[in-house]
N, CA, C and O atoms as a DFTB+ gen file, in Angstrom:
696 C
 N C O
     1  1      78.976      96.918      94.196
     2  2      80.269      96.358      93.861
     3  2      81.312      97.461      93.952
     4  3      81.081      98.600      93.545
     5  1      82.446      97.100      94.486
     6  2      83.169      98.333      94.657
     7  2      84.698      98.495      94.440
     8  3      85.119      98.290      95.578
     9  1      85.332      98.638      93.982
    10  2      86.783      98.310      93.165
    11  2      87.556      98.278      94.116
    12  3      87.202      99.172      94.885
    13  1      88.643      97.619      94.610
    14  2      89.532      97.251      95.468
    15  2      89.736      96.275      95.937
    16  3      89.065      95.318      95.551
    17  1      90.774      96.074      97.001
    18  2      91.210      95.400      97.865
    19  2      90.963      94.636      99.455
    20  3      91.823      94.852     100.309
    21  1      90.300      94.145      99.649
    22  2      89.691      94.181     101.244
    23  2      90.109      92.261     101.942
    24  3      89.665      91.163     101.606
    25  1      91.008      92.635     102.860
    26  2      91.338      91.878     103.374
    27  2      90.938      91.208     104.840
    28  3      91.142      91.907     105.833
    29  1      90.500      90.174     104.976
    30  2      89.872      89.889     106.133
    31  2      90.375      88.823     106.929
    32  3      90.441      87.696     106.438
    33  1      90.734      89.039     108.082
    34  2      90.968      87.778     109.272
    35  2      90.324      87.653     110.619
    36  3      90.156      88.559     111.436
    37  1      90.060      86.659     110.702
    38  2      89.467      86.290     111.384
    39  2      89.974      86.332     113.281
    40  3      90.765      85.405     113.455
    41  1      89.756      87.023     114.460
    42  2      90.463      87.048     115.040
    43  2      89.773      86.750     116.516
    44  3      88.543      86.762     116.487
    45  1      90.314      86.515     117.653
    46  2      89.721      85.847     119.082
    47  2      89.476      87.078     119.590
    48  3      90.190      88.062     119.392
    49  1      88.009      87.037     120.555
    50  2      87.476      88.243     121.563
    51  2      88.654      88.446     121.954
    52  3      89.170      89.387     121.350
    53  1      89.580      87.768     123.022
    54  2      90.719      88.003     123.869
    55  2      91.326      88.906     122.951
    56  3      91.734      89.858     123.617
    57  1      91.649      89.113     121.432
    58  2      92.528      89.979     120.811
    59  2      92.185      91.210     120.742
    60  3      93.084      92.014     120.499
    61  1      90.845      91.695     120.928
    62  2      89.872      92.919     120.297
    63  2      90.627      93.916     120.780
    64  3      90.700      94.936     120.095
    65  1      91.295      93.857     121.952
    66  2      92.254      95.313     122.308
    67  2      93.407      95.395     121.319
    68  3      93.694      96.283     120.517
    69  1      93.964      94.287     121.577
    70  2      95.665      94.128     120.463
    71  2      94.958      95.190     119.192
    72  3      95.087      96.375     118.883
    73  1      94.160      94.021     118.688
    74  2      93.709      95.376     117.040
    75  2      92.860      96.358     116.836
    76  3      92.698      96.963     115.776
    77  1      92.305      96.532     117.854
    78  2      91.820      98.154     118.186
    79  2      93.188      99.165     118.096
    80  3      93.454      99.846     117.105
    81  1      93.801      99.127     119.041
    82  2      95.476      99.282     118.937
    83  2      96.219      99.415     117.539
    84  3      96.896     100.435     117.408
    85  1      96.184      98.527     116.485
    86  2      96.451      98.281     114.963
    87  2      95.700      98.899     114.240
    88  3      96.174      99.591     113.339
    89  1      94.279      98.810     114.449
    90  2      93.587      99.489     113.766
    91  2      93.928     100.929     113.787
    92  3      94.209     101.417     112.693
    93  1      93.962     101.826     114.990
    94  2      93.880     103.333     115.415
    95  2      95.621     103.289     114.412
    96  3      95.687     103.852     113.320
    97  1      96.671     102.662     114.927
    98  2      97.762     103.399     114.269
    99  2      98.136     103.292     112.803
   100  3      98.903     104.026     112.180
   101  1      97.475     102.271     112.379
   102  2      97.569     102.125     110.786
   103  2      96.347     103.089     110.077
   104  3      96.521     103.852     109.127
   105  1      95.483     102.924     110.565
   106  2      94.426     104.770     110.064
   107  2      95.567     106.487     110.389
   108  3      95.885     107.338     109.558
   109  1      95.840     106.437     111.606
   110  2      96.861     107.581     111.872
   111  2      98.229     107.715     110.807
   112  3      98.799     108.778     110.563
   113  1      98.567     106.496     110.295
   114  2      99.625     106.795     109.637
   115  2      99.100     107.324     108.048
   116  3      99.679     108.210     107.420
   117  1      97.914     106.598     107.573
   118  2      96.801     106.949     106.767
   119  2      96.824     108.523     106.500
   120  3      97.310     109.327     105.705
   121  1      95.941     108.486     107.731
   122  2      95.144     110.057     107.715
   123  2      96.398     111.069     107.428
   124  3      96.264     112.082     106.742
   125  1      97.746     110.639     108.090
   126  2      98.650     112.201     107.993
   127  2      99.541     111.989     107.014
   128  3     100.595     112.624     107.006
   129  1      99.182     110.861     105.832
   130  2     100.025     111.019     104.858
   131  2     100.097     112.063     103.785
   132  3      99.165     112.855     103.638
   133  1     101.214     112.097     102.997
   134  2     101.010     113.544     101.902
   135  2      99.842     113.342     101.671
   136  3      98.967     114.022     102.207
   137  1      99.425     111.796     100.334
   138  2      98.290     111.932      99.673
   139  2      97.383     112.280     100.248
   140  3      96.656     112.877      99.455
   141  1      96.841     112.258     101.499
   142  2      96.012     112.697     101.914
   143  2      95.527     113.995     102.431
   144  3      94.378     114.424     102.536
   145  1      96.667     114.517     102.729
   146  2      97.070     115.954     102.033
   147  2      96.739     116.441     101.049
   148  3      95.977     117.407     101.095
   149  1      97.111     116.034     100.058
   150  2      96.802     116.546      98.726
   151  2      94.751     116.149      98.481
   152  3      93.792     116.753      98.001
   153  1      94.948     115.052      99.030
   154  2      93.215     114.825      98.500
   155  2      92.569     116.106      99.284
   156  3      91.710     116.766      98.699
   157  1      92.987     116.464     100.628
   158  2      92.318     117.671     101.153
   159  2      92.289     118.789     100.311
   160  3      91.262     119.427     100.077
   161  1      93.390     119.038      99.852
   162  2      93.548     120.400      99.318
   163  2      92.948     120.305      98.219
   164  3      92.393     121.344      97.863
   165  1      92.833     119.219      97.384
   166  2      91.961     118.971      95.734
   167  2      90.831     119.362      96.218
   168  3      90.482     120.417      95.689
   169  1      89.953     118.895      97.153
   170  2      88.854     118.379      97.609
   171  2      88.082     120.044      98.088
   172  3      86.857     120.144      98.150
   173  1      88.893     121.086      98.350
   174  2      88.914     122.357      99.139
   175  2      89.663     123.468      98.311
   176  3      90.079     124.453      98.922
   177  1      89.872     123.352      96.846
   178  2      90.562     124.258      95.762
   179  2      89.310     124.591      94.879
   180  3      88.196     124.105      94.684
   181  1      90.081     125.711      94.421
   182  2      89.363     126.373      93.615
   183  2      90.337     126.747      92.231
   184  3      89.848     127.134      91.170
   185  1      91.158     126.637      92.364
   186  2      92.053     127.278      91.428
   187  2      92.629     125.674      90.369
   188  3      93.282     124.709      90.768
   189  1      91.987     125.986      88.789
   190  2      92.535     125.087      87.968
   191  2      93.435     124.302      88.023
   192  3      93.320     123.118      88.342
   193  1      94.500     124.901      87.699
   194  2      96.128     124.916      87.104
   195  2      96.499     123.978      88.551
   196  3      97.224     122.986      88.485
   197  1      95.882     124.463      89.846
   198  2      96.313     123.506      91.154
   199  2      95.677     122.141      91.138
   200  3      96.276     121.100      91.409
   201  1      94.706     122.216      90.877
   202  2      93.679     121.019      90.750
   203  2      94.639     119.865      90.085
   204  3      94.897     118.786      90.617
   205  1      95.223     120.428      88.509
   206  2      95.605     119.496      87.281
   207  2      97.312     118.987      88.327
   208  3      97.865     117.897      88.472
   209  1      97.567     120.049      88.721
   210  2      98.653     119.339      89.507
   211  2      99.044     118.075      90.609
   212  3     100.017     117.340      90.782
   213  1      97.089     118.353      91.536
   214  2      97.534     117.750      92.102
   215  2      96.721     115.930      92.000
   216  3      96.785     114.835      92.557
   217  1      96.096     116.549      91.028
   218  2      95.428     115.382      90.346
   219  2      96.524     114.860      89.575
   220  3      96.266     113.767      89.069
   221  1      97.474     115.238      89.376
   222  2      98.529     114.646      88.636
   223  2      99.317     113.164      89.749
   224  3      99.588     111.963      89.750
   225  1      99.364     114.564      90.644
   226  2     100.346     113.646      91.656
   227  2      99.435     112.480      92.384
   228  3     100.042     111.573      92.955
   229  1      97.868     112.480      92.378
   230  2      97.173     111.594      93.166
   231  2      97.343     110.680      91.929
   232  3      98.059     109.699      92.130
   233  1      96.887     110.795      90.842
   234  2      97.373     109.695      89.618
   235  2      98.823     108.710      90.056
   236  3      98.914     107.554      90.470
   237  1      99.868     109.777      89.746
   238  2     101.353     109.169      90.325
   239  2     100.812     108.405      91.148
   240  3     100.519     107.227      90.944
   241  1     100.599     109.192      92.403
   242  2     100.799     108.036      93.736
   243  2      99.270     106.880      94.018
   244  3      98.891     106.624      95.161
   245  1      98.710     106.425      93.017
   246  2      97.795     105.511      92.995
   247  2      98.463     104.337      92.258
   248  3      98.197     103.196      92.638
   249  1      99.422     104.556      91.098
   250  2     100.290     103.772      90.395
   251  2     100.770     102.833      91.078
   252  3     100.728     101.612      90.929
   253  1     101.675     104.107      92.567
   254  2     102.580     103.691      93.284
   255  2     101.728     102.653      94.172
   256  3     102.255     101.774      94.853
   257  1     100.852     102.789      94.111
   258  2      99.807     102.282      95.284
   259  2      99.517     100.920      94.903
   260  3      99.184     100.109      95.767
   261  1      99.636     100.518      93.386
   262  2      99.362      99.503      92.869
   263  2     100.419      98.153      92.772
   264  3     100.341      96.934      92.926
   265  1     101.555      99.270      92.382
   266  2     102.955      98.440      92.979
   267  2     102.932      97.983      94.404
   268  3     103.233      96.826      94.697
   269  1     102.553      98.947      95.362
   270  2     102.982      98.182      96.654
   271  2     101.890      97.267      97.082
   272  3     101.970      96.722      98.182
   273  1     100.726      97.027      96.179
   274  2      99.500      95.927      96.773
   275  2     100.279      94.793      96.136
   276  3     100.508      93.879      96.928
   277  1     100.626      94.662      95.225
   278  2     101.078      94.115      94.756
   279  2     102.510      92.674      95.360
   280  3     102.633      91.489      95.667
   281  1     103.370      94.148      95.160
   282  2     104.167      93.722      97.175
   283  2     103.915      93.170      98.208
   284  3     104.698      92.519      98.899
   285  1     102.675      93.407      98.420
   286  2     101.974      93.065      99.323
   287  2     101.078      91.897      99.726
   288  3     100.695      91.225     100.685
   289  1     100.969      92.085      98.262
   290  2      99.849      90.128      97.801
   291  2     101.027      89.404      98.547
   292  3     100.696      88.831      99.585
   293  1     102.258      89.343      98.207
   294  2     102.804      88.617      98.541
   295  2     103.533      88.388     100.000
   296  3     104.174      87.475     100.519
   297  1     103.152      89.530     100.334
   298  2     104.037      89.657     101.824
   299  2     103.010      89.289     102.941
   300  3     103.419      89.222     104.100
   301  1     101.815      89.069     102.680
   302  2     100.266      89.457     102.925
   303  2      99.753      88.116     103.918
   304  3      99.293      87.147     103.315
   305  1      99.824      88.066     105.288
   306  2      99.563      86.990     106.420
   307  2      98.602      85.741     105.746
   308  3      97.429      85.968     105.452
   309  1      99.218      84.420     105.538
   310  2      98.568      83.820     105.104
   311  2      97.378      83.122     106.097
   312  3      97.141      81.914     106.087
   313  1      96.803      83.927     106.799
   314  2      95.363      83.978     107.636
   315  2      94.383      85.133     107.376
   316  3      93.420      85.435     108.080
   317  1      94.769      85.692     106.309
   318  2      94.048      86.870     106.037
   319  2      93.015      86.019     104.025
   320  3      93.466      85.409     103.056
   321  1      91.550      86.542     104.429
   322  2      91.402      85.790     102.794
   323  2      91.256      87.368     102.331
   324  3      91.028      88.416     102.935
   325  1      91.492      87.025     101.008
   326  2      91.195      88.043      99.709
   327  2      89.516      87.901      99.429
   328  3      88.947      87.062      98.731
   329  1      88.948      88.979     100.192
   330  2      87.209      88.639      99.881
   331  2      86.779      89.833      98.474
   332  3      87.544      90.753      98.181
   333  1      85.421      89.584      97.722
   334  2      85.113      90.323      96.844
   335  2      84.037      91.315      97.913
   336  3      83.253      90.886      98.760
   337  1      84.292      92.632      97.567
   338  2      83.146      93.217      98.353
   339  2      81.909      93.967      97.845
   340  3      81.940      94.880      97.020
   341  1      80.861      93.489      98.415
   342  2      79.826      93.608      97.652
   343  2      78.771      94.923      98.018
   344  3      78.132      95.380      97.070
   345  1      78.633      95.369      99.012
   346  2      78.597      96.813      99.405
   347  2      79.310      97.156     100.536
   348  3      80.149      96.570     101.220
   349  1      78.605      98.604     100.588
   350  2      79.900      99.641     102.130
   351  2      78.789     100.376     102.313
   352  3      77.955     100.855     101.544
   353  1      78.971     100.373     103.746
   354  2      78.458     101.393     104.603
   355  2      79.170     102.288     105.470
   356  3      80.340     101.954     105.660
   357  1      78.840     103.189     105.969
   358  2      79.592     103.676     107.253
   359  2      79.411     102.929     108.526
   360  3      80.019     103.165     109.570
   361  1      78.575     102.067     108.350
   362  2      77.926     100.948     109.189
   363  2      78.558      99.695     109.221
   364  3      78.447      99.035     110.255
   365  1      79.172      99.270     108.321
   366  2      79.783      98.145     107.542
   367  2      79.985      97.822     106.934
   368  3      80.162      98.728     106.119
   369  1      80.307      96.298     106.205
   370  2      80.058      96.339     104.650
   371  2      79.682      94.653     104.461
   372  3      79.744      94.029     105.520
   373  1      79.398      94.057     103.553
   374  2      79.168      92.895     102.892
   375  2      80.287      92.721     101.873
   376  3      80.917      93.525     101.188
   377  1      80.318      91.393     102.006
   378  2      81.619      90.510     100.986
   379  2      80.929      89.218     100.737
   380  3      79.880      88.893     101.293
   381  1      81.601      88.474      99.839
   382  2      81.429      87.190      99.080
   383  2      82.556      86.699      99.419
   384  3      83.583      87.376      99.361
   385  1      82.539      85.401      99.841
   386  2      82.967      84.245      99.669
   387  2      82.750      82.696      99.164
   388  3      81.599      82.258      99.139
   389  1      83.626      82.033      98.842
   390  2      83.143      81.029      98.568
   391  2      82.916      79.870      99.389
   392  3      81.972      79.117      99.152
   393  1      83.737      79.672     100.363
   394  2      83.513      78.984     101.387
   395  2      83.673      79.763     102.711
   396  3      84.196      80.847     102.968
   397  1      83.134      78.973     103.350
   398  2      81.616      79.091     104.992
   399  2      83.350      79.244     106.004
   400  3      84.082      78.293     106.278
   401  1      83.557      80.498     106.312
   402  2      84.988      80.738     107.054
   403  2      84.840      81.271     108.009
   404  3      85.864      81.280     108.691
   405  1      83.828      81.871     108.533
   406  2      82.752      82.539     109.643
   407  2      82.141      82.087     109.917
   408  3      81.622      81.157     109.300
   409  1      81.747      82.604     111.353
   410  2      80.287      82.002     112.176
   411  2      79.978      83.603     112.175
   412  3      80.821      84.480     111.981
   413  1      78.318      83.836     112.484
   414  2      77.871      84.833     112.931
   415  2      78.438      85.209     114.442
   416  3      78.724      84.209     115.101
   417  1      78.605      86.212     114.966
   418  2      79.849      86.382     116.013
   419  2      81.000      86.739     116.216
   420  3      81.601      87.297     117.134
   421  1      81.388      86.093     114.614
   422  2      83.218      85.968     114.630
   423  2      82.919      87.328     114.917
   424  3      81.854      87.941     114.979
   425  1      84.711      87.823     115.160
   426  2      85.040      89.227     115.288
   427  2      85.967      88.883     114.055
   428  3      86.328      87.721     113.867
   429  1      86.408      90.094     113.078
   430  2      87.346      89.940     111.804
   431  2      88.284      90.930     111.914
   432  3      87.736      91.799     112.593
   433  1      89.404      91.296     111.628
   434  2      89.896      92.654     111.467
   435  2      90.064      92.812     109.598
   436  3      90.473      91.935     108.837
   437  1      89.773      93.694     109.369
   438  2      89.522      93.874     107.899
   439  2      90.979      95.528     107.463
   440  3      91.304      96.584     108.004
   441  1      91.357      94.760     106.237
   442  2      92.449      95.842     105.877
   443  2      91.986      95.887     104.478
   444  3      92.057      95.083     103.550
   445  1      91.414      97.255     104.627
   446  2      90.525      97.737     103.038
   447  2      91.474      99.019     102.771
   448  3      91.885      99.911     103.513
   449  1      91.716      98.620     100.857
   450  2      92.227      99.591      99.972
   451  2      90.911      99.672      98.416
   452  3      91.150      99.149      97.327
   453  1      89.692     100.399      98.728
   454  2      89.236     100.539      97.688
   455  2      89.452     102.356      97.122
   456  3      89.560     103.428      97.717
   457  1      89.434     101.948      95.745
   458  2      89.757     103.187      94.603
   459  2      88.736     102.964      94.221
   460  3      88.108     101.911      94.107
   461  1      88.391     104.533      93.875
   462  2      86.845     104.488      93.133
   463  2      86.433     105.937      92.677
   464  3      86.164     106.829      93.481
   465  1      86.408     106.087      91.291
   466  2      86.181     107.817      91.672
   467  2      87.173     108.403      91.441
   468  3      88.124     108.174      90.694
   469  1      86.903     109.274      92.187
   470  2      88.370     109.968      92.583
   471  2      88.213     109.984      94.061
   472  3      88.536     110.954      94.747
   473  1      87.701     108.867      94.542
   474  2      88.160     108.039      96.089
   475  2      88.624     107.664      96.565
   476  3      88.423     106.521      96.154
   477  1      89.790     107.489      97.885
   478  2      90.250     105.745      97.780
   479  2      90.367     106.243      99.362
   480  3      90.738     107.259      99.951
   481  1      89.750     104.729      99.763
   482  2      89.646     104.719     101.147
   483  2      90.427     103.473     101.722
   484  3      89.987     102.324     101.678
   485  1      91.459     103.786     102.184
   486  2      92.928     103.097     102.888
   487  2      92.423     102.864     104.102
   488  3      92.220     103.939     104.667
   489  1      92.042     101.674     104.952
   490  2      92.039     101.553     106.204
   491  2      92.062     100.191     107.004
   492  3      92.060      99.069     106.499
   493  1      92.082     100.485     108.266
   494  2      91.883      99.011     109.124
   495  2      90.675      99.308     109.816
   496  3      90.240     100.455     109.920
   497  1      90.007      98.084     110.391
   498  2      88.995      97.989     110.646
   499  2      88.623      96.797     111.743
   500  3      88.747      95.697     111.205
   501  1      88.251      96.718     112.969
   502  2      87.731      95.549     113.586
   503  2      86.265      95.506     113.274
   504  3      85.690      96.540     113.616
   505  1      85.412      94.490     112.655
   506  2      84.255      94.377     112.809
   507  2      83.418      93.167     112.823
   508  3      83.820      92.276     112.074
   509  1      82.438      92.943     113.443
   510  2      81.768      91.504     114.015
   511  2      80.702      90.821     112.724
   512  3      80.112      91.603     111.978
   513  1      80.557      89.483     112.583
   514  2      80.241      88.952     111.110
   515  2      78.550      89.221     112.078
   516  3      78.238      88.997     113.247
   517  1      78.015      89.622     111.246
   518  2      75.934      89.690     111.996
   519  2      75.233      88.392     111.198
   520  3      74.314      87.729     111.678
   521  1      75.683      88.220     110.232
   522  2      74.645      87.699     109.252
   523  2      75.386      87.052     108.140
   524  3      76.223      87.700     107.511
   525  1      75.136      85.853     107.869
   526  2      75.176      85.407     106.553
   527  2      74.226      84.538     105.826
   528  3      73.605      83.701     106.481
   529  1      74.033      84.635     104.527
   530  2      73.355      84.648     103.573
   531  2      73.962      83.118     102.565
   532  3      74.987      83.183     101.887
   533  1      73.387      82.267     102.630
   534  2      74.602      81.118     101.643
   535  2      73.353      81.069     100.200
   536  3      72.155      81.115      99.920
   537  1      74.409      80.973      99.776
   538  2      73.985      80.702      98.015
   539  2      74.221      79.535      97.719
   540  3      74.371      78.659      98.571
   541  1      74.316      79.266      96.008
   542  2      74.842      78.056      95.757
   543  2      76.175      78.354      95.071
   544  3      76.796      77.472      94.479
   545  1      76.593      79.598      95.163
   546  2      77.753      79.371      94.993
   547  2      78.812      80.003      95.713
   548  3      79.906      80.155      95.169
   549  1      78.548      80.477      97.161
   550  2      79.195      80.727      98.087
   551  2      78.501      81.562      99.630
   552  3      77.422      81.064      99.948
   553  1      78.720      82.090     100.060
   554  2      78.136      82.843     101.128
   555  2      78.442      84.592     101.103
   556  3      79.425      85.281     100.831
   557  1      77.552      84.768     101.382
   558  2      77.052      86.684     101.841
   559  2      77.803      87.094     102.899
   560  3      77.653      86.103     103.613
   561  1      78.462      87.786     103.491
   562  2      78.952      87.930     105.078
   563  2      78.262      89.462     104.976
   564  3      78.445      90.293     104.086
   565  1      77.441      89.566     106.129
   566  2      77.542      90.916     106.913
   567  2      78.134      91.211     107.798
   568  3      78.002      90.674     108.897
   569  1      79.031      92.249     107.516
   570  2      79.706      92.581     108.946
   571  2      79.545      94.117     109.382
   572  3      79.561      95.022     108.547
   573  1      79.370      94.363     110.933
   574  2      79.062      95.712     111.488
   575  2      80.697      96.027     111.761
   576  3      81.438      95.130     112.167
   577  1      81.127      97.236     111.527
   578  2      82.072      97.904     111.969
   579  2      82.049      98.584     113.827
   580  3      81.728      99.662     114.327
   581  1      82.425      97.640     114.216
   582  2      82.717      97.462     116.060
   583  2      83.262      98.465     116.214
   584  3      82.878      99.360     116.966
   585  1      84.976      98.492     115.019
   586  2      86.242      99.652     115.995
   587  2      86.173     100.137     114.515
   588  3      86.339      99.352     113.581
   589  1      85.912     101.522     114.334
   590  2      86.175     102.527     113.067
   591  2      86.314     104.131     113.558
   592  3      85.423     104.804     114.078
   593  1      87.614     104.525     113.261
   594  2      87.870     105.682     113.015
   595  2      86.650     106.761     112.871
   596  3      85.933     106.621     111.881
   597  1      86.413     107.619     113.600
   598  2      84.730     108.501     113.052
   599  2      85.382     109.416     111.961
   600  3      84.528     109.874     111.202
   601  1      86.598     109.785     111.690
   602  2      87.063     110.536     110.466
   603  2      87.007     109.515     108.796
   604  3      86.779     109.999     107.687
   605  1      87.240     108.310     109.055
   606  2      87.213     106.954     107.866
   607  2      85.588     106.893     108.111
   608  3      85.038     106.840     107.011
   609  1      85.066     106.887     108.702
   610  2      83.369     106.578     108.817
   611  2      82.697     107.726     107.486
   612  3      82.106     107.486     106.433
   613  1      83.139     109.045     108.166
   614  2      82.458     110.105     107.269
   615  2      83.195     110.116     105.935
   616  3      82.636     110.718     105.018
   617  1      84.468     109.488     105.675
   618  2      85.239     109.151     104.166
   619  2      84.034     108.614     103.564
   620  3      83.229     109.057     102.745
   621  1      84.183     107.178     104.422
   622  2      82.948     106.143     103.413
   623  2      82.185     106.347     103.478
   624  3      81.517     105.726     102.651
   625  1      81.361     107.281     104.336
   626  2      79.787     107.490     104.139
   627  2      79.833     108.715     102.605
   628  3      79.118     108.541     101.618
   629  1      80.639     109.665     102.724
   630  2      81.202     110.392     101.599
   631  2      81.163     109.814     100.247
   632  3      80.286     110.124      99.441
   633  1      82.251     108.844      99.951
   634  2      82.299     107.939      98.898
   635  2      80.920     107.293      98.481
   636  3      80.512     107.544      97.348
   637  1      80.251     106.565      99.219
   638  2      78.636     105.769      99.438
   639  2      77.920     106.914      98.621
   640  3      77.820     106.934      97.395
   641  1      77.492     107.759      99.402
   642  2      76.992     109.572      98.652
   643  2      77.467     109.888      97.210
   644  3      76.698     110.107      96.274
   645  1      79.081     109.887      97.120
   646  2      78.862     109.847      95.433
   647  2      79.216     109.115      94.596
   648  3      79.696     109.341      93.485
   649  1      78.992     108.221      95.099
   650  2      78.496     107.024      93.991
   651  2      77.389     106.641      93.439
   652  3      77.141     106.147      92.339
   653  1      76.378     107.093      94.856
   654  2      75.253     106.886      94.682
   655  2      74.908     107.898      93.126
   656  3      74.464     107.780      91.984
   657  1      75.519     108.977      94.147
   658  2      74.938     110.097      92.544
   659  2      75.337     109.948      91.317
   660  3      74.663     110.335      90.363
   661  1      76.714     109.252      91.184
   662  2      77.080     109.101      89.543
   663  2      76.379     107.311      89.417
   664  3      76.665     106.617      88.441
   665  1      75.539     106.829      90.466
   666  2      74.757     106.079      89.402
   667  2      73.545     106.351      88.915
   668  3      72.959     105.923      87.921
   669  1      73.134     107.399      90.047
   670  2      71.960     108.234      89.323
   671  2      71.721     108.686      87.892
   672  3      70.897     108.477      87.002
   673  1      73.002     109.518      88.113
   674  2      73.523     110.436      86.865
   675  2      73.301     109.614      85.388
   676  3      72.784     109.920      84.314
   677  1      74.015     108.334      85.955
   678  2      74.155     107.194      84.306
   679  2      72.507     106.798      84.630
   680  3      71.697     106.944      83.715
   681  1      72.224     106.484      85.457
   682  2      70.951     105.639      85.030
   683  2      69.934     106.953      84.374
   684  3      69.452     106.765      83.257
   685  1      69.705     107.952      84.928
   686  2      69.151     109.083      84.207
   687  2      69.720     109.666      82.723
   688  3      68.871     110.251      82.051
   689  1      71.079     109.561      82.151
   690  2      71.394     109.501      80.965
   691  2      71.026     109.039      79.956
   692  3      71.097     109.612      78.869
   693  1      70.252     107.143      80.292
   694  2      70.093     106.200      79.336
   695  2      69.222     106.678      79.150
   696  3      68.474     106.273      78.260
């Protein structure tokens, strides 16, 4: 289970270039923002007093981050659903839904904002539905990541890694 935002639409083979295209420049605007800046330099410091600073400012600008999803719920293509996501890979990820909105095949473009940690992985994504799973109270989607950034790949494989360990950590605590 993984805290955030992940938005999914559903989109035609004929489009796969258009949002390959969307995908690459909305990661680029991503990757060279301050915060991400600053997560480098947290991530690659050694020195306290810098750390508390700039952990200050990643605090600030996660706030800010919350305001503009927010903004955004509302500004937000009404062909896109709000899915719950249920794991991540660098491979892909799985979501829940409640109703059957995919075929195995579809192609999706996915716009994920999960926080986690001291994580947060901002991105776009084209990727193809492989598999689903129906319950009785909604459906499983697997989806493989087709078009992904190899710099956002090693983020989330990153994030995946320590999470894993701080559930280690708690489950070895109890």
């Amino acid at each position: 289970d993984c805290k955030g935002i992940v938005y999914i639409k559903k989109i035609d083979v004929s489009e796969l270039n258009k949002f390959q295209r969307i995908v690459d420049e909305e990661n680029n605007l991503e990757k060279n923002s301050v915060i991400s800046k600053i997560r480098e330099i947290v991530a690659n410091s050694t020195d306290e007093q810098r750390n508390l600073v700039l952990l200050f400012l990643i605090e600030l600008n996660e706030k800010l981050e919350r305001l503009i999803t927010v903004i955004e719920k509302t500004n937000i293509d009404s062909d896109f659903l709000l899915v719950k996501v249920i794991d991540i890979s660098g491979g892909g990820i799985c979501f829940f839904e409640e109703s059957k909105d995919f075929n195995v095949g579809d192609y999706v473009y996915i716009k994920m904002n999960i926080k986690e940690l001291f994580c947060q992985i901002k991105c776009s994504v084209v990727g193809k539905i492989i598999k689903i799973d129906q319950t009785s109270k909604g459906y499983f989607y697997g989806v493989h990541f087709e078009y992904l950034d190899m710099d956002i790949r090693e983020t989330i494989i990153k994030f995946v890694l320590e999470k894993e360990r701080f559930l280690i950590r708690k489950y070895k605590l109890k």
